Coordinates of C-alpha atoms and ligand atoms in Angstrom, one line a residue:
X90 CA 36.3 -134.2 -82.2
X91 CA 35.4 -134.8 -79.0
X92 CA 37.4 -137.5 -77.2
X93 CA 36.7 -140.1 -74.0
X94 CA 36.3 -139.0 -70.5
X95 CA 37.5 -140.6 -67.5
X96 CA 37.0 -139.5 -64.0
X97 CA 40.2 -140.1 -63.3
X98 CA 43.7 -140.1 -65.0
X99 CA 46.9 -141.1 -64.2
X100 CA 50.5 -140.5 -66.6
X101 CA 52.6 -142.9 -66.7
X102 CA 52.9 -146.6 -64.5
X103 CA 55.9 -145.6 -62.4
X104 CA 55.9 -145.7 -58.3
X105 CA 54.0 -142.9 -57.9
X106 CA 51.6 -143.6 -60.4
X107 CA 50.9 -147.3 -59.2
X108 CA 50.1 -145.9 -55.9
X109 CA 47.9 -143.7 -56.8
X110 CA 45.9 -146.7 -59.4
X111 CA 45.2 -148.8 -56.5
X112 CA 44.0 -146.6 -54.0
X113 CA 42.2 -145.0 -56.6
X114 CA 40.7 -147.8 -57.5
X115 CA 39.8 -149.1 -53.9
X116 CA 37.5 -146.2 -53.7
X117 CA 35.8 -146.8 -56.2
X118 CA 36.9 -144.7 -59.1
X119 CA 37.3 -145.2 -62.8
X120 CA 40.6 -144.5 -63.1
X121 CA 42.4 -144.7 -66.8
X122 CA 46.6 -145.0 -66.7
X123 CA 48.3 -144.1 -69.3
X124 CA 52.1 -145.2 -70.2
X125 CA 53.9 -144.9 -73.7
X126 CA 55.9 -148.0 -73.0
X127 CA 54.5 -151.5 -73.8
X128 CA 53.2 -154.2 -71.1
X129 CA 56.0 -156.4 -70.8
X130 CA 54.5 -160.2 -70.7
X131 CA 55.4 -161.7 -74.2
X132 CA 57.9 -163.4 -74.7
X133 CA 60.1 -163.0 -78.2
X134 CA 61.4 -165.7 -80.3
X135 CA 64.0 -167.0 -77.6
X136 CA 61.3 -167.3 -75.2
X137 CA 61.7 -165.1 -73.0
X138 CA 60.3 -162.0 -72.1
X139 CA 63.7 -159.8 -71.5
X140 CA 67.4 -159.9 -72.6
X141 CA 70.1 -160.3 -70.7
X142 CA 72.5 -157.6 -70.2
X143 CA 75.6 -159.9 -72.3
X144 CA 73.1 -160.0 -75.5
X145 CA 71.1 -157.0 -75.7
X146 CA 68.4 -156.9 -78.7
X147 CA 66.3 -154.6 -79.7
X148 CA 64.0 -155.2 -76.5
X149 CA 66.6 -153.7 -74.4
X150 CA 65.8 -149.9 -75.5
X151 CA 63.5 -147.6 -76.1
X152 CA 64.4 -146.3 -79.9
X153 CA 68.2 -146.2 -80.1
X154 CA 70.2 -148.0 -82.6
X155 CA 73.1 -148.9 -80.2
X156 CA 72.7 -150.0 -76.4
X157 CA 73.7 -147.7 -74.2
X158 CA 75.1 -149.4 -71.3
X159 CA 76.3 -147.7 -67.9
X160 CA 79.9 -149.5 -68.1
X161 CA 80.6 -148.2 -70.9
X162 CA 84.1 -150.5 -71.8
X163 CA 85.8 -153.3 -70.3
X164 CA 89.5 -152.8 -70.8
X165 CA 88.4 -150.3 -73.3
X166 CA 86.9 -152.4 -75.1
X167 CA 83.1 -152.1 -76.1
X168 CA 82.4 -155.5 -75.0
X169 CA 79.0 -154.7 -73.7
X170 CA 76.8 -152.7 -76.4
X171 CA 75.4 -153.9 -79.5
X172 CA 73.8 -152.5 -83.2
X173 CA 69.8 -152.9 -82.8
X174 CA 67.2 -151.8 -84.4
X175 CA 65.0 -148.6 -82.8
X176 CA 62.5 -150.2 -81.3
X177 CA 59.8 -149.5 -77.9
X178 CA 62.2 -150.9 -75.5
X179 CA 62.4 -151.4 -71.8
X180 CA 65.2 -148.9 -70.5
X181 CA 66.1 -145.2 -71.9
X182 CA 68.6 -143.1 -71.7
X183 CA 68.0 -139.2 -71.9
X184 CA 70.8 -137.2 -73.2
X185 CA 71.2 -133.1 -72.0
X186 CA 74.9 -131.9 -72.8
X187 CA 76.2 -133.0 -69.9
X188 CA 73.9 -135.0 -68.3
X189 CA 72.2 -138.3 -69.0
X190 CA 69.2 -140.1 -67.5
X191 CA 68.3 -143.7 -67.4
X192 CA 64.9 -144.2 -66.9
X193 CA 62.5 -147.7 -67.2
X194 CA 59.6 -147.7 -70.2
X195 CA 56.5 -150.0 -69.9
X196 CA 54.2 -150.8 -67.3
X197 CA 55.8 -150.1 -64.4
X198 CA 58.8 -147.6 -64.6
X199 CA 61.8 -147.7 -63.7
X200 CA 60.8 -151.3 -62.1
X201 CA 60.6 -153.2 -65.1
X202 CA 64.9 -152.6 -64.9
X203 CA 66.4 -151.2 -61.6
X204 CA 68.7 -153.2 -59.2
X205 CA 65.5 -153.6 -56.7
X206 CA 67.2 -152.0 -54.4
X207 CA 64.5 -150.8 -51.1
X208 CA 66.0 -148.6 -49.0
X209 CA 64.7 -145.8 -46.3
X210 CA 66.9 -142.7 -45.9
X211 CA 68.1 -142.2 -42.5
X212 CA 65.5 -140.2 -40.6
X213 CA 67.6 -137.6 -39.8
X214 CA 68.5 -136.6 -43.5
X215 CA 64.8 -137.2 -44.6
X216 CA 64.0 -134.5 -41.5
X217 CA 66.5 -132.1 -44.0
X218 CA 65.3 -132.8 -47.1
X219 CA 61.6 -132.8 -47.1
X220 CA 61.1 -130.5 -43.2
X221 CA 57.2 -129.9 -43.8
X222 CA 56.9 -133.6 -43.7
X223 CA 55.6 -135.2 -40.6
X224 CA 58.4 -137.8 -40.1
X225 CA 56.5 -139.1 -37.7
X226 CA 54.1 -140.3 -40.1
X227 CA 56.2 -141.3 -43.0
X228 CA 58.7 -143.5 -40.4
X229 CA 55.6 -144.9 -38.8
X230 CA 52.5 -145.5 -41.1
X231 CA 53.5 -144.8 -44.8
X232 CA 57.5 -146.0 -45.6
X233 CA 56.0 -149.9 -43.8
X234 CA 52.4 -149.4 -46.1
X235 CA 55.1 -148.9 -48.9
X236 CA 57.5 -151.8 -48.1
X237 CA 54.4 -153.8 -47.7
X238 CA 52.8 -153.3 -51.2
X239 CA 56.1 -153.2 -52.5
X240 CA 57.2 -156.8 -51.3
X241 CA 60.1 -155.9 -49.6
X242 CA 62.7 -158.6 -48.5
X243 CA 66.0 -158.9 -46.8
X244 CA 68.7 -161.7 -47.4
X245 CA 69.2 -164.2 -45.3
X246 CA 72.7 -163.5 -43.7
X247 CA 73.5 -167.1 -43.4
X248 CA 73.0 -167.7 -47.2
X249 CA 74.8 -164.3 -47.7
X250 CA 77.9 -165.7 -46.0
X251 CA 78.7 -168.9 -48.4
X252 CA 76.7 -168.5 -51.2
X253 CA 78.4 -167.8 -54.6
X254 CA 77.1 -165.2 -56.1
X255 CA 77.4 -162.2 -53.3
X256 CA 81.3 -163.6 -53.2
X257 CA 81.8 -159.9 -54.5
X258 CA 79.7 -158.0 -51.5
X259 CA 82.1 -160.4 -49.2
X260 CA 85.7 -159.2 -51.1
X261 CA 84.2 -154.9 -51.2
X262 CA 83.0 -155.8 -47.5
X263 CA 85.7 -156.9 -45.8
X264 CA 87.9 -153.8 -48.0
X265 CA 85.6 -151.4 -46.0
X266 CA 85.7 -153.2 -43.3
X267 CA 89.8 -153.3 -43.5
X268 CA 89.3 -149.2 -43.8
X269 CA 87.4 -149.0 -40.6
X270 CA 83.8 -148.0 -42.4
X271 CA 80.1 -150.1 -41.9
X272 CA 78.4 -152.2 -44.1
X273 CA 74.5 -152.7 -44.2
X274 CA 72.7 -155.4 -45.9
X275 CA 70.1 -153.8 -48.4
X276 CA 66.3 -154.7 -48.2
X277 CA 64.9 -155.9 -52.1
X278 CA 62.4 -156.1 -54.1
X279 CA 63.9 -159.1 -55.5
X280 CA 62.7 -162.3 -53.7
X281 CA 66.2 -163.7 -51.9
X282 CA 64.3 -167.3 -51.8
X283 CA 64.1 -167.7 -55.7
X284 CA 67.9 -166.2 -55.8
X285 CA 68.7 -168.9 -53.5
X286 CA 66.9 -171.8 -55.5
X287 CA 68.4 -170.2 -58.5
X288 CA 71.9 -170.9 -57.5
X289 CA 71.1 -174.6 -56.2
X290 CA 69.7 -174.9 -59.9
X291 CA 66.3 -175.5 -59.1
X292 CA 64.7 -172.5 -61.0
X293 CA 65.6 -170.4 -64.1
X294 CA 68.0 -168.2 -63.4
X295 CA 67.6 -164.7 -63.5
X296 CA 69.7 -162.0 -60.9
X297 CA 72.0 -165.0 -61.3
X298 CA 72.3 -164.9 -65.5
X299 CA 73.1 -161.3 -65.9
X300 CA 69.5 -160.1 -66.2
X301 CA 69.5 -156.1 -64.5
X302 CA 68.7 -153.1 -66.5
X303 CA 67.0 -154.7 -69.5
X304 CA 64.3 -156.2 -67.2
X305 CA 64.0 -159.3 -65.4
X306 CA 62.6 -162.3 -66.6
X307 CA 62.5 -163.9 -62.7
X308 CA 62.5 -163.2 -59.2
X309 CA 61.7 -159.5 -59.0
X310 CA 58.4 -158.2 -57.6
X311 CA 58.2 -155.2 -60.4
X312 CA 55.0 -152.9 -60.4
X313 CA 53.5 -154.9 -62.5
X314 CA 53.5 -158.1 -59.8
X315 CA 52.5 -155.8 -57.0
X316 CA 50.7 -152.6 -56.8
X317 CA 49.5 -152.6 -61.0
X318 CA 48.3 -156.2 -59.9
X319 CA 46.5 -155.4 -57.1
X320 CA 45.3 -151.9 -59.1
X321 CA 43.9 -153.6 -62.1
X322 CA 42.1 -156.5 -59.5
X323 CA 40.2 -153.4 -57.9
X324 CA 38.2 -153.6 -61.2
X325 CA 38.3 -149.5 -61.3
X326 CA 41.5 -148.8 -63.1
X327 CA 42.6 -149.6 -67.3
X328 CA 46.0 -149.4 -68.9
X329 CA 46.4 -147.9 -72.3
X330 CA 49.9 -148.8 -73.2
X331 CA 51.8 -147.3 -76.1
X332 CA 49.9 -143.9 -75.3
X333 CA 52.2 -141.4 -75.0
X334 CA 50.9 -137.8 -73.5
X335 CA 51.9 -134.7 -75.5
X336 CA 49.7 -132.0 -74.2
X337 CA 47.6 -130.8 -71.5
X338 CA 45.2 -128.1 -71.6
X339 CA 42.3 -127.3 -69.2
X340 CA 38.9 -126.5 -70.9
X341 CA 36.5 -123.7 -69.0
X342 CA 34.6 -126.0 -66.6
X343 CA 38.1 -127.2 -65.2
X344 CA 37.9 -130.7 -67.2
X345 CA 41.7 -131.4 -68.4
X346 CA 42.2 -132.3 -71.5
X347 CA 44.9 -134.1 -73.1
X348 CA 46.5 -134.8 -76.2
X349 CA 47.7 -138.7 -76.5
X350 CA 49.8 -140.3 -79.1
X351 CA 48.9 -144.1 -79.9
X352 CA 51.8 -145.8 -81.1
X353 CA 53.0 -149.4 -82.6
X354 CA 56.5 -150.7 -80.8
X355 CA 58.2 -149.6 -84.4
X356 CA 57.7 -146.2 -83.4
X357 CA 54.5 -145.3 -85.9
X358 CA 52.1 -143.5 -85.2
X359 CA 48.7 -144.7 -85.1
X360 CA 46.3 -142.0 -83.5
X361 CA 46.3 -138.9 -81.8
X362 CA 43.4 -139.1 -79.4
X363 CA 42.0 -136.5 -76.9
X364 CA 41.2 -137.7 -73.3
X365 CA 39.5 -135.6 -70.9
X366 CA 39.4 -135.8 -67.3
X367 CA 38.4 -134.3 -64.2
X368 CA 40.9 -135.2 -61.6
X369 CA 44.9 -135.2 -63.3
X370 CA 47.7 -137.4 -61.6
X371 CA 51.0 -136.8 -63.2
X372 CA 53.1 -139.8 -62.5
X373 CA 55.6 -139.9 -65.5
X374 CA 58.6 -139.7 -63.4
X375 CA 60.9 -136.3 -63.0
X376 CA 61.7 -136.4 -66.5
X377 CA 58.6 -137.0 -67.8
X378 CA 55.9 -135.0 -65.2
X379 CA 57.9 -131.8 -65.2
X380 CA 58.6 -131.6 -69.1
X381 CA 54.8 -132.0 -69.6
X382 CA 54.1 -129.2 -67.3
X383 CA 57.3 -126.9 -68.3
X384 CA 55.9 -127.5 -72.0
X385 CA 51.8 -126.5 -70.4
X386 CA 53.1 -123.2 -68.9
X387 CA 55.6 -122.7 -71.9
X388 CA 53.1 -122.7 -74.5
X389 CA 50.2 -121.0 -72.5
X390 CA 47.9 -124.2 -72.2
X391 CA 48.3 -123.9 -68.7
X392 CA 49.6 -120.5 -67.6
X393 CA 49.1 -120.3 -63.9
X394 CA 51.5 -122.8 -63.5
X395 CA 54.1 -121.1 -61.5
X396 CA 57.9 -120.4 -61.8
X397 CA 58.7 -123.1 -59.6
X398 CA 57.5 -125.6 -62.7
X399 CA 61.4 -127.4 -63.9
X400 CA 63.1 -126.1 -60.6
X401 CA 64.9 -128.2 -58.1
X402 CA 66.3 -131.2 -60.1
X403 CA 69.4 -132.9 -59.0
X404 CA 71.3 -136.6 -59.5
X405 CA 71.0 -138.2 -56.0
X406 CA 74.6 -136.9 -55.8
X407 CA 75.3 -140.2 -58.2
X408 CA 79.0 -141.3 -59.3
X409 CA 79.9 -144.7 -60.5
X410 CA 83.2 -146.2 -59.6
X411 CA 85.1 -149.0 -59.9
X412 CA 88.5 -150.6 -58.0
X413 CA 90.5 -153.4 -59.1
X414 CA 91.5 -155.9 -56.9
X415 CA 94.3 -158.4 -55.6
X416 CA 94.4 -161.4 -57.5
X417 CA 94.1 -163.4 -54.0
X418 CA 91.0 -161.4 -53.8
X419 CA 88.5 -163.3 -56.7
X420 CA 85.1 -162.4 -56.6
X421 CA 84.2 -165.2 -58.5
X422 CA 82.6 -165.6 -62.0
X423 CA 78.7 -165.6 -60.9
X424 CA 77.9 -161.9 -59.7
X425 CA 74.4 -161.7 -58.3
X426 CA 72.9 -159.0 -60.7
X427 CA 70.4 -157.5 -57.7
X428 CA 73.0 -155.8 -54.7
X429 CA 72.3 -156.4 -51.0
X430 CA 75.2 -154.9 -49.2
X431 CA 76.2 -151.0 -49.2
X432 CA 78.7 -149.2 -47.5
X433 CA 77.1 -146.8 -45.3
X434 CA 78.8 -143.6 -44.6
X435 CA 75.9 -141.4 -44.6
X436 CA 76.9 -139.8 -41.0
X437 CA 80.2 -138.9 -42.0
X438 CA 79.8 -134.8 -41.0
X439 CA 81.7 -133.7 -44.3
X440 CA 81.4 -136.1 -47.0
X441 CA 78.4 -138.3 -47.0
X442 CA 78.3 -141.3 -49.0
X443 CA 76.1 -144.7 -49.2
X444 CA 77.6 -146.7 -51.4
X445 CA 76.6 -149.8 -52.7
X446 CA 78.4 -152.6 -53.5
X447 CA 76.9 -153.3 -57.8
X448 CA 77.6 -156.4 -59.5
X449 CA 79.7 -156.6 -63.3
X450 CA 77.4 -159.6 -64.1
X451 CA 80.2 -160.9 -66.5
X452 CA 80.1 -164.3 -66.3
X453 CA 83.6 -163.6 -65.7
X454 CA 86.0 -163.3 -63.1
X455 CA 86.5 -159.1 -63.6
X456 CA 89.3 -159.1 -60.8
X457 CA 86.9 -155.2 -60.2
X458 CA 84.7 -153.9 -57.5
X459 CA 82.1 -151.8 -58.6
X460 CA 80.3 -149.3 -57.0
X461 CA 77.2 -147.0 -57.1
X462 CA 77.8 -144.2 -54.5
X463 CA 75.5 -142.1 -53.7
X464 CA 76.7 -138.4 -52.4
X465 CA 74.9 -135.3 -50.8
X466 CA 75.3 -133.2 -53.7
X467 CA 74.0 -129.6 -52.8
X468 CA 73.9 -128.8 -56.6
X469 CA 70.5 -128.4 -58.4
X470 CA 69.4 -128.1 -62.4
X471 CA 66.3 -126.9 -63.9
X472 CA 64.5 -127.4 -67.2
X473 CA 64.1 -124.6 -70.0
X474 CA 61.2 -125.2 -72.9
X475 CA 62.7 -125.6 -76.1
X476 CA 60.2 -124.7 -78.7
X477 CA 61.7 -126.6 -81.9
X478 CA 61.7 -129.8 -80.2
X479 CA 58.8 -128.9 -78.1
X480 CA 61.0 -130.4 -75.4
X481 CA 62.1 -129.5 -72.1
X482 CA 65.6 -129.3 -72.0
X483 CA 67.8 -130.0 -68.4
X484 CA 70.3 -127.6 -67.9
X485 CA 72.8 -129.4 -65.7
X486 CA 76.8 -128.7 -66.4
X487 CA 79.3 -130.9 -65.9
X488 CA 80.9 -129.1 -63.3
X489 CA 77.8 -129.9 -60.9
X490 CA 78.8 -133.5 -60.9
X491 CA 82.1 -132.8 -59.3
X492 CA 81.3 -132.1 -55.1
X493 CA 79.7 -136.0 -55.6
X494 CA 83.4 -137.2 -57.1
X495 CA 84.8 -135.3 -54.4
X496 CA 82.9 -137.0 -51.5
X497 CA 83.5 -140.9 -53.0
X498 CA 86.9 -140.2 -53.6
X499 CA 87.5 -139.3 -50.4
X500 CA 85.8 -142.6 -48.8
X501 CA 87.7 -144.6 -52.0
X502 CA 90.9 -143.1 -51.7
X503 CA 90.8 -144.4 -48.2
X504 CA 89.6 -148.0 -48.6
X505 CA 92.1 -148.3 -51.2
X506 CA 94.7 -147.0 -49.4
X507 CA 94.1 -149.5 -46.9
X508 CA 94.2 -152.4 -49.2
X509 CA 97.0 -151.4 -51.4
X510 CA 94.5 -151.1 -54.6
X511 CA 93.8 -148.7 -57.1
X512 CA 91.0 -147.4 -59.3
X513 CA 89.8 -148.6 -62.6
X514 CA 90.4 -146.5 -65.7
X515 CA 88.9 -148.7 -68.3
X516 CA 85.1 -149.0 -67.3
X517 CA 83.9 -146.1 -68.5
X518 CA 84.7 -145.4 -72.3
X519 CA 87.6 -143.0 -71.5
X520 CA 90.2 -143.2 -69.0
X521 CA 88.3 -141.8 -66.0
X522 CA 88.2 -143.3 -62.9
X523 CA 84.7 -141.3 -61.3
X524 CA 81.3 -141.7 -63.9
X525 CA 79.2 -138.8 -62.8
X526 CA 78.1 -138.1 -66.5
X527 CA 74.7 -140.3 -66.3
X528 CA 72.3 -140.5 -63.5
X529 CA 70.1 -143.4 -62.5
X530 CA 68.1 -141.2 -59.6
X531 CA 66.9 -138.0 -61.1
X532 CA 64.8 -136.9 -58.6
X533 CA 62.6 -133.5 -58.6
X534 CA 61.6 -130.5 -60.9
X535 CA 58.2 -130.1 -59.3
X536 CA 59.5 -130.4 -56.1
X537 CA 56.6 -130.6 -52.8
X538 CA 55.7 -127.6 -51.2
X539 CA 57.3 -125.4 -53.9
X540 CA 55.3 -126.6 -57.8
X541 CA 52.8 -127.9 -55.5
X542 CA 51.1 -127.6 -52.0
X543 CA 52.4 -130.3 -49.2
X544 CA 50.5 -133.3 -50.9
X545 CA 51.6 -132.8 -54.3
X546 CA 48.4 -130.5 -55.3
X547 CA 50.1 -128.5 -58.5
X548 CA 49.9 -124.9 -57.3
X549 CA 47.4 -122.6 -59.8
X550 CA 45.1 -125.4 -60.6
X551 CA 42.8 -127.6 -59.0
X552 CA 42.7 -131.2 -59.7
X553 CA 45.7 -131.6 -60.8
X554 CA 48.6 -133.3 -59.1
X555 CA 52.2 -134.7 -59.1
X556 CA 52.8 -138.0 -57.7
X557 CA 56.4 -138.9 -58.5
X558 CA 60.2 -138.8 -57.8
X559 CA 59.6 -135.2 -59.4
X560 CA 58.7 -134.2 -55.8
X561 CA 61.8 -134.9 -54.3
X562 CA 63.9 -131.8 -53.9
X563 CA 67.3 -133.6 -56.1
X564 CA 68.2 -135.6 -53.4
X565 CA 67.1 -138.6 -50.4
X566 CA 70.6 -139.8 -49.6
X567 CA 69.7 -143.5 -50.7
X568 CA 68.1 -145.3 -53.6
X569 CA 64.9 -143.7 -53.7
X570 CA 61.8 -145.7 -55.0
X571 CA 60.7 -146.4 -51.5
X572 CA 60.3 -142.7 -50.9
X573 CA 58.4 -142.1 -53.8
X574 CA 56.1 -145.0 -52.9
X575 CA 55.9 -143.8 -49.6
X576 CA 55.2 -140.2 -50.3
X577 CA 52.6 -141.1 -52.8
X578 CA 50.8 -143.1 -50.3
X579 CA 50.6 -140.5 -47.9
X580 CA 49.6 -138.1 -50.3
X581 CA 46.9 -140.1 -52.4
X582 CA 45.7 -140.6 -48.5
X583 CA 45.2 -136.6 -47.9
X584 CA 43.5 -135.9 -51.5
X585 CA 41.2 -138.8 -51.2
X586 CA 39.7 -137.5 -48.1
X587 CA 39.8 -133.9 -49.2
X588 CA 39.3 -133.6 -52.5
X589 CA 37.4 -136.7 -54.6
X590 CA 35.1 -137.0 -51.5
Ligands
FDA1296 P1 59.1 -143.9 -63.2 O1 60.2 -143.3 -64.0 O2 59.3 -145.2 -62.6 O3 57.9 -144.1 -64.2 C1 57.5 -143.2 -65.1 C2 56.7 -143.8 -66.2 O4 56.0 -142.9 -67.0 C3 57.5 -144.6 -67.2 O5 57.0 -145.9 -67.4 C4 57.5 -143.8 -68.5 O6 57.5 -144.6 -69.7 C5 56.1 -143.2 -68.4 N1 56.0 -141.9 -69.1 C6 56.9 -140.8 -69.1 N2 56.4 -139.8 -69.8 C7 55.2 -140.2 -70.3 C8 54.2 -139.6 -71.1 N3 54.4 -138.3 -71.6 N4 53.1 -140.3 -71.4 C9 52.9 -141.5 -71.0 N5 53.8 -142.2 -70.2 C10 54.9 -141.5 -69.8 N6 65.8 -147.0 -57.3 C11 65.8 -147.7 -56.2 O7 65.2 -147.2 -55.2 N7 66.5 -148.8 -56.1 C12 67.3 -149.3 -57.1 O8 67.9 -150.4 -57.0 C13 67.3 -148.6 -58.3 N8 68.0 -149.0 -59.4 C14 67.9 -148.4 -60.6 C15 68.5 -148.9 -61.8 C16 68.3 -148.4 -63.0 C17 68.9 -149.0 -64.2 C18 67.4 -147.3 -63.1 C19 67.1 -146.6 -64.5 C20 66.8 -146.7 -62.0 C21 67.0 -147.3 -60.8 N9 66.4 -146.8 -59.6 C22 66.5 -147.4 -58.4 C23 65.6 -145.6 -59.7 C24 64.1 -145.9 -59.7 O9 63.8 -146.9 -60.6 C25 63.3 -144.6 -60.0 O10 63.6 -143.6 -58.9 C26 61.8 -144.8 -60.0 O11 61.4 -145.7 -61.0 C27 61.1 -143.4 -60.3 O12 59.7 -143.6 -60.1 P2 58.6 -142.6 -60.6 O13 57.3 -143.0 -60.1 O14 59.1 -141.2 -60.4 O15 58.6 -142.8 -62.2

């Protein structure tokens, strides 16, 4: 049966994606978005919209019966997870082997539950990783149009010094500092004036009640607040939620057609629609934009699609950490959920690490620093097509993980060194003291300049693009959402001039 046609269509609600909606939408084109997560603006029974991270339901993930939380055990114990029932929740995690990805479903990504973290890699290392790219321009005109739609903020460094809840930035601060390395505040997406309020106790509380990685209910400026908003205000641009994409083929006049999956939250299936389009914006994220393309060339719907298609992948160099402390050294029973502070060893020659300083929102005093470090990890996966699961599969071994333990055990060793503390062994289900085993940054598989041309133009087909942290060649030395933003701004800029003209 023939289906609907839309001049435009984006996958998925992610950075990219969002990007692309509004400016899309400015000029004037009917754009349809389509994301197989729900619209998160309902609250359930306890009235709010999100769990907390303490009491995970069913709304914390997308169809698993256990939560799958990144600290794994707490004294090896499984304080953390909880039985729930498979529903459409907000944050997934991907298993490969060896490998496991967190990634954000519902209208707006991987926004709906990261820490909010906004940070721009050092120019130098951006120069490295992405050397066709006019710095120039990205540094100038497209990271501060990102930060801008994005509603960057910083803390205010007064606040930071005697308020509560960053009590455990001050104790991993002064460590580093003890150890002779720098600190840097972090810029957020999460607005420091309702954290502020939030500890006086004049708001609901929200970084400050455990509420990261399940969503927040308060406070952050998710897609959804900011460029979504502002994409759905053009009047241009629709969201189909719980409409999953499963197929793309191109018919003979170049339309695209794809095959869609209408869902309820339960998991049943309720349609499967066709959708055609003339212009094709992949923004389902590195997991999600490069297994629908691996699967297109795969299975011969799109065949020109080049070997490059599932190449380049890597981790941000991720490994999770954590060090216990002095019992003089508290950091205090209220853990601000969003970080602001990271230790910044990124020009160390040899082992480059930024590492910043996470919160074990707890409600408890954990006597533990925790730590997300982020490593220059030069190795690289790549996705095969698995026909029984029509899936793309990541090939990634564990062994790969192992040059990013090397480079933040060489900064830990030394800070702890320093301060006469050692690791913890209990955080992470077994007795290991480095968690490179999940990733929260995957990060390319059609990487720029190799599956497409220099503005994310897949190569072999026209009118069809990529517009997400599938781009990035595996790696941009910091937390990376404000790359992706930026990068899709710059190249929605270059294909509405060129191409939808
Ligand atoms: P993104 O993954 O955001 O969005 C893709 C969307 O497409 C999803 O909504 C998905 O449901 C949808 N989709 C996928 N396949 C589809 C299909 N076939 N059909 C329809 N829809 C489909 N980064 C950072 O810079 N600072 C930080 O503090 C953090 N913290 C953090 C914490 C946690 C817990 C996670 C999981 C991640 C982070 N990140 C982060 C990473 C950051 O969130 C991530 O890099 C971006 O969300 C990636 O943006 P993309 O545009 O690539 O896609």
């Amino acid at each position: 049966a023939a289906g609907d046609f839309s001049p435009a269509v984006i996958i998925g609600t992610g950075y990219g994606a969002a990007v692309t909606a509004l400016r899309l939408g400015e000029a004037g084109i009917p754009t349809v978005m389509l994301e197989m997560g729900q619209l998160w603006n309902t609250p359930g029974s306890d009235g709010k919209v999100f769990p907390d991270m303490l009491n995970p339901d069913k709304r914390a993930m997308w169809f698993k019966k256990r939560t799958e939380a990144p600290l794994a055990s707490f004294l090896w114990l499984d304080l953390a997870n909880r039985n729930i029932d498979p529903y459409a929740g907000v944050l997934d995690r991907v298993h490969f082997g060896d490998m496991s990805v967190y990634v954000g479903r519902g209208v707006g990504g991987g926004s709906l539950v990261n820490g909010a973290m906004a940070v721009v890699p050092k120019r130098w290392y951006f120069e490295e990783i992405l050397p066709q790219v006019d710095a120039d321009e990205m540094y100038g005109k497209y990271y501060p149009r990102a930060n801008a739609g994005l509603g960057t903020n910083s803390v205010d460094a007064t606040w930071f010094e005697s308020c509560d809840c960053y009590q455990y930035a001050r104790v991993s601060r002064k460590h580093a500092h003890n150890a002779g390395l720098a600190t840097t505040f972090v810029p957020s997406v999460y607005d420091f004036d309702y954290m502020r309020r939030e500890e006086a106790g004049e708001v609901p509380r929200s970084a400050l009640a455990s509420e990261v990685i399940y969503g927040n209910n308060h406070g952050k400026r998710s897609l959804d607040k900011s460029y979504l908003a502002a994409a759905l205000g053009t009047g241009n641009v629709q969201i189909r939620t719980l409409h999953e994409v499963r197929d793309i083929a191109q018919q003979p006049d170049g339309t695209y057609v794809l095959t869609v999956r209408q869902s309820d939250p339960d998991g049943n299936v309720l349609a499967v629609k066709q959708l055609a389009a003339k212009y094709l914006f992949l923004g389902a994220g590195s997991l999600g934009s490069t297994e629908l393309l691996v699967r297109a060339r795969e299975t011969g719907k799109l065949p020109e699609l080049t070997d490059s298609v599932g190449q380049g992948w890597g981790t941000n160099g991720n490994v999770m950490l954590g060090r216990a402390n002095h019992m003089w050294d508290a950091v205090g029973a209220l853990e601000s959920g969003m970080p602001a502070l990271g230790i910044d060893a990124w020009d160390d020659p040899q082992y480059p690490v930024f590492a910043e300083i996470a919160p074990v929102p707890a409600g408890i005093e954990t006597w533990a620093s925790l730590y997300l470090a982020i490593t220059r990890n030069p190795e690289r996966g790549y996705f095969t097509y698995d026909a029984a699961s029509d899936s793309a599969r990541l090939q990634w071994e564990i062994s790969q993980g192992q040059p990013s333990i090397d480079a933040a055990k060489q900064l830990f060793d030394r800070i702890n060194s320093v301060n006469g503390t050692i690791y913890r062994y209990d955080l992470f289900g077994d007795t290991r003291a480095f968690e490179n085993r999940f990733t929260y940054h995957p990060l390319g598989g059609l990487v720029l300049g190799k599956a497409t041309d220099l503005y994310g133009r897949v190569k072999g087909y026209r009118n069809l693009y990529v517009t997400d942290g599938s781009l990035i060649p595996g790696s941009t030395g910091v937390n990376p959402f404000v790359t992706i933003t930026a990068l899709a701004e710059r190249n929605i800029e270059r294909v509405l001039a060129e191409d939808l003209t």
